[in-house]
Short mmCIF file of N, CA, C and O in Angstrom, two decimals:
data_model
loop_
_atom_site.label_atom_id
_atom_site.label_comp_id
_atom_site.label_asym_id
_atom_site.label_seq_id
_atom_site.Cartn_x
_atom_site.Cartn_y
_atom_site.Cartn_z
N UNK A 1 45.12 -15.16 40.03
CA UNK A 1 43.75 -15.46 40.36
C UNK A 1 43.00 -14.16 40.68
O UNK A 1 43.45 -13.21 41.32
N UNK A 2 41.79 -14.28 40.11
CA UNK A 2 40.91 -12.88 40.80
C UNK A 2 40.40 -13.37 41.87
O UNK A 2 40.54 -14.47 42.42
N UNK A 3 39.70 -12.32 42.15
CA UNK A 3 38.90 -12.16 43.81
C UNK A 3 37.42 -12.74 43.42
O UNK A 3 37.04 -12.62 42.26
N UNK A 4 36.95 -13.10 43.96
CA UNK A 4 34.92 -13.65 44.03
C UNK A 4 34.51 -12.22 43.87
O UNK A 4 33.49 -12.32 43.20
N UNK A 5 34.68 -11.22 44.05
CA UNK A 5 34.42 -10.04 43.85
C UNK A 5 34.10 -9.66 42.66
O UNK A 5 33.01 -9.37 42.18
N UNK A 6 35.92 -9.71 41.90
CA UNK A 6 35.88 -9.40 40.76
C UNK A 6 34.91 -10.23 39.62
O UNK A 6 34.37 -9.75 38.62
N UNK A 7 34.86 -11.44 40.02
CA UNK A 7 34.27 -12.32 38.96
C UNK A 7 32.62 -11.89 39.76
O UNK A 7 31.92 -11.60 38.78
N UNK A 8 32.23 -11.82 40.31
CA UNK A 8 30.51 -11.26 40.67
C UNK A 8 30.28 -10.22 39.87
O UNK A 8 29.18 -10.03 39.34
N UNK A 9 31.71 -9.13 39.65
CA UNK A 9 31.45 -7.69 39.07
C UNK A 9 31.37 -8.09 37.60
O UNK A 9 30.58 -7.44 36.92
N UNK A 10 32.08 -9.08 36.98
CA UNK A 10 32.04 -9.72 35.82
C UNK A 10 30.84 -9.79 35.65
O UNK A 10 30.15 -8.80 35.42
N UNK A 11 30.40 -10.93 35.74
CA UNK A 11 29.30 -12.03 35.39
C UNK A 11 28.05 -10.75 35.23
O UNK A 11 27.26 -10.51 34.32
N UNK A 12 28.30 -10.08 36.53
CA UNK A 12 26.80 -8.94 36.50
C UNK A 12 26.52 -8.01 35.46
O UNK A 12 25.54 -7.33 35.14
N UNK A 13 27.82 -8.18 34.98
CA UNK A 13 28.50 -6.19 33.91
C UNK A 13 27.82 -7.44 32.55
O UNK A 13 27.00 -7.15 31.68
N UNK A 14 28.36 -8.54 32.73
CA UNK A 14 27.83 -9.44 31.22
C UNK A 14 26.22 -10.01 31.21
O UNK A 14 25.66 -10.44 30.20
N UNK A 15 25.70 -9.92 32.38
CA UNK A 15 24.35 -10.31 32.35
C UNK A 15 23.54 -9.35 32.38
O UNK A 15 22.35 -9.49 32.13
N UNK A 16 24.22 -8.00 32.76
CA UNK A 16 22.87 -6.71 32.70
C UNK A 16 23.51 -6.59 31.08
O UNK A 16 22.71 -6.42 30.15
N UNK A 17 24.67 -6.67 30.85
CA UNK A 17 24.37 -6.24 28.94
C UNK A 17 23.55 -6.97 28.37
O UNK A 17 22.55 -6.43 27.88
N UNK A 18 23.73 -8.53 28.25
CA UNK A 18 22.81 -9.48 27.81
C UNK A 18 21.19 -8.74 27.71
O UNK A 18 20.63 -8.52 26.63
N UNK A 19 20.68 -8.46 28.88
CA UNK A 19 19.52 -7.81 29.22
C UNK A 19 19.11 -7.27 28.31
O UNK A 19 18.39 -7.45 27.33
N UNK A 20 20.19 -5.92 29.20
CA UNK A 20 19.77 -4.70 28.08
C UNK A 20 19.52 -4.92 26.44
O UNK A 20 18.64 -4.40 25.74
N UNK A 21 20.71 -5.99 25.99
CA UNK A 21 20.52 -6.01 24.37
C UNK A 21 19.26 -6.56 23.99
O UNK A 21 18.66 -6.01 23.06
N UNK A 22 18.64 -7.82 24.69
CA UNK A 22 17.12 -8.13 24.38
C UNK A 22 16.41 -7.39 24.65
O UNK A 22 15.55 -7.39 23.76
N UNK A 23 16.06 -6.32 25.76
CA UNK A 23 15.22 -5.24 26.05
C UNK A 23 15.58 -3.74 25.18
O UNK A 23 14.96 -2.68 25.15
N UNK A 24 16.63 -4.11 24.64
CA UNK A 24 16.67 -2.66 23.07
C UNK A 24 16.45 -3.20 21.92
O UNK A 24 16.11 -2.51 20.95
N UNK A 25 16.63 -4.63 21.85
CA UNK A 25 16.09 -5.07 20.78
C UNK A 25 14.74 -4.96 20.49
O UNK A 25 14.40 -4.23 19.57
N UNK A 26 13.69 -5.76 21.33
CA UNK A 26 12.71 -5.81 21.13
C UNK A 26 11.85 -4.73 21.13
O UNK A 26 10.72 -4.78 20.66
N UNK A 27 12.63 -3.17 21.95
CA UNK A 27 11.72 -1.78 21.43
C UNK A 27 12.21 -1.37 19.96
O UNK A 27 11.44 -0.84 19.16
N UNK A 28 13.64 -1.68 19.65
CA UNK A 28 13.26 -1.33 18.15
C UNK A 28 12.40 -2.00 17.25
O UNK A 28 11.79 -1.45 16.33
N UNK A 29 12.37 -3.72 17.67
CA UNK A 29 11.80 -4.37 16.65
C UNK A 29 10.46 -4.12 16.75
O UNK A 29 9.84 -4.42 15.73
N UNK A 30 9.37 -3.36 18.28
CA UNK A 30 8.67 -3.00 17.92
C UNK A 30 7.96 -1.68 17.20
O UNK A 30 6.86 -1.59 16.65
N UNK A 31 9.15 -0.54 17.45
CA UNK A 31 9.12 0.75 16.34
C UNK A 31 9.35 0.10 14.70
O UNK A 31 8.95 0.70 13.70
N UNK A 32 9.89 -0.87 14.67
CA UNK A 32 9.90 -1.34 12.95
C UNK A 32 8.74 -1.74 12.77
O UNK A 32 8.28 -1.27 11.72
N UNK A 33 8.05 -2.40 13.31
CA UNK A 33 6.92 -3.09 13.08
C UNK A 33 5.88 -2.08 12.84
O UNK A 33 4.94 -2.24 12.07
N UNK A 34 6.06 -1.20 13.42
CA UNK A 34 4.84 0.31 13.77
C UNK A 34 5.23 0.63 12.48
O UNK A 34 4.53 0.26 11.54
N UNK A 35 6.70 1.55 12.25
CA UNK A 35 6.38 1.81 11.27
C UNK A 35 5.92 1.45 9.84
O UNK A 35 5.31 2.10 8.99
N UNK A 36 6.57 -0.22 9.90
CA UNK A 36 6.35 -0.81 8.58
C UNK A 36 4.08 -0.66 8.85
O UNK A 36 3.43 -0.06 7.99
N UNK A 37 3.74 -0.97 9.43
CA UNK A 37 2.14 -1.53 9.14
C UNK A 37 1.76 0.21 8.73
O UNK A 37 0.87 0.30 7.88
N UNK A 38 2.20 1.26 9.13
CA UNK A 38 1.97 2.66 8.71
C UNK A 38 1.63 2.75 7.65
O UNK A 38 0.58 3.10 7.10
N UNK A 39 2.89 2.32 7.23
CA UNK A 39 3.40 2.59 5.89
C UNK A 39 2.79 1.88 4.97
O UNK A 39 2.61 2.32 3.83
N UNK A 40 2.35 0.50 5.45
CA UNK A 40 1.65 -0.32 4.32
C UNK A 40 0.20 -0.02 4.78
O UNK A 40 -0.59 -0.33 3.88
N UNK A 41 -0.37 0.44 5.79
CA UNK A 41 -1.58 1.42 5.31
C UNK A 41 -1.50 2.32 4.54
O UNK A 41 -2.07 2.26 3.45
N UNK A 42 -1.01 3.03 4.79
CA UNK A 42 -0.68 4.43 3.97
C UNK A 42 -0.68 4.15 2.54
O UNK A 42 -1.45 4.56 1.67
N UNK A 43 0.32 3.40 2.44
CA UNK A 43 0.60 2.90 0.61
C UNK A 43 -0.93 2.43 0.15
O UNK A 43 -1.45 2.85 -0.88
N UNK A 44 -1.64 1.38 1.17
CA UNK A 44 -2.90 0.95 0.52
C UNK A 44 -4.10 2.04 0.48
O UNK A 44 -5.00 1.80 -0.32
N UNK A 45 -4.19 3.15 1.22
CA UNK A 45 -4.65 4.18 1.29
C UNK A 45 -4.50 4.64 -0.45
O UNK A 45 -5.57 4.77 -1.06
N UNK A 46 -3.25 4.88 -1.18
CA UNK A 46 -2.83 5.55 -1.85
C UNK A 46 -2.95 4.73 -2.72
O UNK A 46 -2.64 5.20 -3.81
N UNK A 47 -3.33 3.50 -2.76
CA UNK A 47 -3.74 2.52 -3.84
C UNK A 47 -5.48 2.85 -4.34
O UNK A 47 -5.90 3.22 -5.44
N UNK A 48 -6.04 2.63 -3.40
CA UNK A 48 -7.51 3.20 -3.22
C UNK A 48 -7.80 4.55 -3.80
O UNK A 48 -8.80 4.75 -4.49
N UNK A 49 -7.11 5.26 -3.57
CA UNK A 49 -7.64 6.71 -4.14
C UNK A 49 -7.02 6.81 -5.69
O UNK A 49 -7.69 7.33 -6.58
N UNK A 50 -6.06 6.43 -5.87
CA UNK A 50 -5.57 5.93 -7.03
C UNK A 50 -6.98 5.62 -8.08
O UNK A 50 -7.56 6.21 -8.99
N UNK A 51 -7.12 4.23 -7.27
CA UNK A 51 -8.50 3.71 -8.18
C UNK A 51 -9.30 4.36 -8.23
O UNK A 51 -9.84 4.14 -9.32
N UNK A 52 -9.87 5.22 -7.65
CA UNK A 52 -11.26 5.61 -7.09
C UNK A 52 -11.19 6.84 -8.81
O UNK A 52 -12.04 6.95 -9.69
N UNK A 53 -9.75 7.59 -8.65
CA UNK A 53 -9.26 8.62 -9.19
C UNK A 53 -9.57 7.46 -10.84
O UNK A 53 -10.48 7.64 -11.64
N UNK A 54 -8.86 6.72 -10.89
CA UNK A 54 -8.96 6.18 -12.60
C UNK A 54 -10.62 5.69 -12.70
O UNK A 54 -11.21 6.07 -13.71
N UNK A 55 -11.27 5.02 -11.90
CA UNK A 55 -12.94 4.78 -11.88
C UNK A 55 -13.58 5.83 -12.57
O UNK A 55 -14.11 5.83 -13.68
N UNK A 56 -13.39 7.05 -11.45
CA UNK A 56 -13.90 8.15 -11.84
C UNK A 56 -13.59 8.88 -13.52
O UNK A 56 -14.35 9.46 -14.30
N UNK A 57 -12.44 8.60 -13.59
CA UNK A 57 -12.02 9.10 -14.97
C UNK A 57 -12.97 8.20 -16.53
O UNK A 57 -13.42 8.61 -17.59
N UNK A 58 -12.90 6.97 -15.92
CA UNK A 58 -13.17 6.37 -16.64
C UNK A 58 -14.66 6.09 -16.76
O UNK A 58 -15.03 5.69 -17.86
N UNK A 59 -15.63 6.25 -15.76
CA UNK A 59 -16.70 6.74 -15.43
C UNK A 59 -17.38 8.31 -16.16
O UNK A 59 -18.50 8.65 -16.54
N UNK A 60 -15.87 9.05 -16.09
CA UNK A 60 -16.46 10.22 -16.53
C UNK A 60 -16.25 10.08 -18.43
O UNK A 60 -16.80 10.96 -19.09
N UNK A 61 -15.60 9.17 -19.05
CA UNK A 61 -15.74 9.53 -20.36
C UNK A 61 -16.36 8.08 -21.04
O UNK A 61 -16.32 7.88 -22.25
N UNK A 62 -16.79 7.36 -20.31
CA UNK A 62 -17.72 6.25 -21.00
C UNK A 62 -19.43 7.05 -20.69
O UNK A 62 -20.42 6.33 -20.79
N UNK A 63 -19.57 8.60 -20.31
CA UNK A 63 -20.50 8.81 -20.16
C UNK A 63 -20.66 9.68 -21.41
O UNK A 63 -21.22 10.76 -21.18
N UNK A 64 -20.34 9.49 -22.52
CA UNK A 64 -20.68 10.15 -23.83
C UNK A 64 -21.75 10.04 -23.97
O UNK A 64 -22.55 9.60 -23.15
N UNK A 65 -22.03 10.55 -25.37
CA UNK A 65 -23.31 10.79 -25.86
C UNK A 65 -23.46 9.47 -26.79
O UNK A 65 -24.33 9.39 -27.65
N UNK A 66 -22.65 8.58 -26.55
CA UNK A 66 -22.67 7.35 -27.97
C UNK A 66 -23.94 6.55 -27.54
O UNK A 66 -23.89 6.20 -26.37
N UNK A 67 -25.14 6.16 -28.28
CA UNK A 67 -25.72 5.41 -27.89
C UNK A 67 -25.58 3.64 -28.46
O UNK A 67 -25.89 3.32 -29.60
N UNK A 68 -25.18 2.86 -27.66
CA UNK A 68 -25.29 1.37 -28.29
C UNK A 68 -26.20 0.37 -28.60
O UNK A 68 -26.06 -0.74 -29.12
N UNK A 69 -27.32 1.09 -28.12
CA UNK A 69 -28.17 -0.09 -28.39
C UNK A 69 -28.38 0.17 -29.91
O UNK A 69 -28.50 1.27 -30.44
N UNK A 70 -28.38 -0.96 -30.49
CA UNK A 70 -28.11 -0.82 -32.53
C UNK A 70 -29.96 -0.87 -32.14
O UNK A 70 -30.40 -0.67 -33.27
N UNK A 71 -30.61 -0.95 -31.67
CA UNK A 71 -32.32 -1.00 -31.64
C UNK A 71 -32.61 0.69 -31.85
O UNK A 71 -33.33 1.10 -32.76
N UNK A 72 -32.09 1.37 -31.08
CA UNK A 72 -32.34 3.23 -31.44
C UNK A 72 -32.31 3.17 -32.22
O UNK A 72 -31.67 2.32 -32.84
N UNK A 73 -33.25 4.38 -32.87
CA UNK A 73 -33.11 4.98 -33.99
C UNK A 73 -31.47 5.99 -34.40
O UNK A 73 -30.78 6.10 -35.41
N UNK A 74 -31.41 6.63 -32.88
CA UNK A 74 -30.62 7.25 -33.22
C UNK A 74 -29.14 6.66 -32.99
O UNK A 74 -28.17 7.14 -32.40
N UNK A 75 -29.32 5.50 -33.63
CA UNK A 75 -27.65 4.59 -33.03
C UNK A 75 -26.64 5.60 -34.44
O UNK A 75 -26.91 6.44 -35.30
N UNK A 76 -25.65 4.98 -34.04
CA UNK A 76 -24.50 5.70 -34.86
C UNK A 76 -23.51 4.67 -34.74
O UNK A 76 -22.90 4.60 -33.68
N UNK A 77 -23.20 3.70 -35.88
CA UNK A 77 -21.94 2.91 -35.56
C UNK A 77 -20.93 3.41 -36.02
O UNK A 77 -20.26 2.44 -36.38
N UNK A 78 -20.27 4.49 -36.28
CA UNK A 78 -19.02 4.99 -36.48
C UNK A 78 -18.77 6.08 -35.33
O UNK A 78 -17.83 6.87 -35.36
N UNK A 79 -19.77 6.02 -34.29
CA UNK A 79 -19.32 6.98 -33.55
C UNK A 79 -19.12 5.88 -32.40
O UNK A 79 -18.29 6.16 -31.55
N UNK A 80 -19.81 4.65 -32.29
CA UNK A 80 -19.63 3.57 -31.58
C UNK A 80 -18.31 2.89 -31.50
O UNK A 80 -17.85 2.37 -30.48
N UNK A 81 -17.64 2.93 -32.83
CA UNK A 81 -16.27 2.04 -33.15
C UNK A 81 -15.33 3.43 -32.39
O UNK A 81 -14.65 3.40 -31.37
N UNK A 82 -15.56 4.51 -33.26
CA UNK A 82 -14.85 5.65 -32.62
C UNK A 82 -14.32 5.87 -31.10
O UNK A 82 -13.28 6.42 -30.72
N UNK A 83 -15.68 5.08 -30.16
CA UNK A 83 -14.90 5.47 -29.06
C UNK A 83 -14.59 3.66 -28.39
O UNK A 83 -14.00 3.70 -27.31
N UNK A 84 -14.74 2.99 -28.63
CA UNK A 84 -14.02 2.00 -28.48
C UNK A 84 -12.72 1.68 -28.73
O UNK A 84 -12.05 0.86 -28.10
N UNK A 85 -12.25 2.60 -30.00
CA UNK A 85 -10.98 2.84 -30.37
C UNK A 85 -10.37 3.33 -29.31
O UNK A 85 -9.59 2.58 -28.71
N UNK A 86 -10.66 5.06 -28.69
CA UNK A 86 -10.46 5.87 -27.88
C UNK A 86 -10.20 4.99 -26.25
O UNK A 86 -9.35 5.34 -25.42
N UNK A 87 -11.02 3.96 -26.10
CA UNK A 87 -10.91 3.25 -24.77
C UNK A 87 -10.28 2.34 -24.90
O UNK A 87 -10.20 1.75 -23.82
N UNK A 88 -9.44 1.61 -26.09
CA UNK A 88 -8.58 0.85 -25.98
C UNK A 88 -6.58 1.47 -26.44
O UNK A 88 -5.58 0.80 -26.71
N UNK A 89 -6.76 2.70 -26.34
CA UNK A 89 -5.84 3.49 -26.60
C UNK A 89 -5.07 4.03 -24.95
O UNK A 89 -4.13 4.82 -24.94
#
């Protein structure tokens, strides 16, 4: 038989671990959480400039000299097909 002692020193050594493991759990699970929402800013950050970066590109070469309205005089439909080609390439 043990002593009331020993089993007090028990029970206490198994209920401060208990503790401790929910109180280390829940600071890592809140450093995961931190880092994951970072990170999925960050990534959406890097989605955005992404776009902004192909907009712009694509902004910058639909700004040719092609004119479409077939009403100008100075329309050109082989320079019209030409870059429609070019933008579906």
């Amino acid at each position: 038989m043990t002593s009331a002692t020993v089993n007090v020193f028990r029970y206490t050594a198994l209920l401060s671990g208990v503790v401790y493991g929910i109180v280390h759990k829940r600071t890592l699970q809140a450093e995961y959480d931190a880092k994951k929402s970072h990170h999925k800013e960050h990534r959406r950050e890097q989605l955005i400039e992404e776009a902004k970066r192909a907009w712009a590109a694509k902004q910058a070469s639909s700004k040719s000299d092609v004119i479409t309205d077939p009403e100008d005089p100075k329309f050109d439909l082989e320079k019209l097909i030409a870059k429609w080609e070019r933008e579906t390439q």
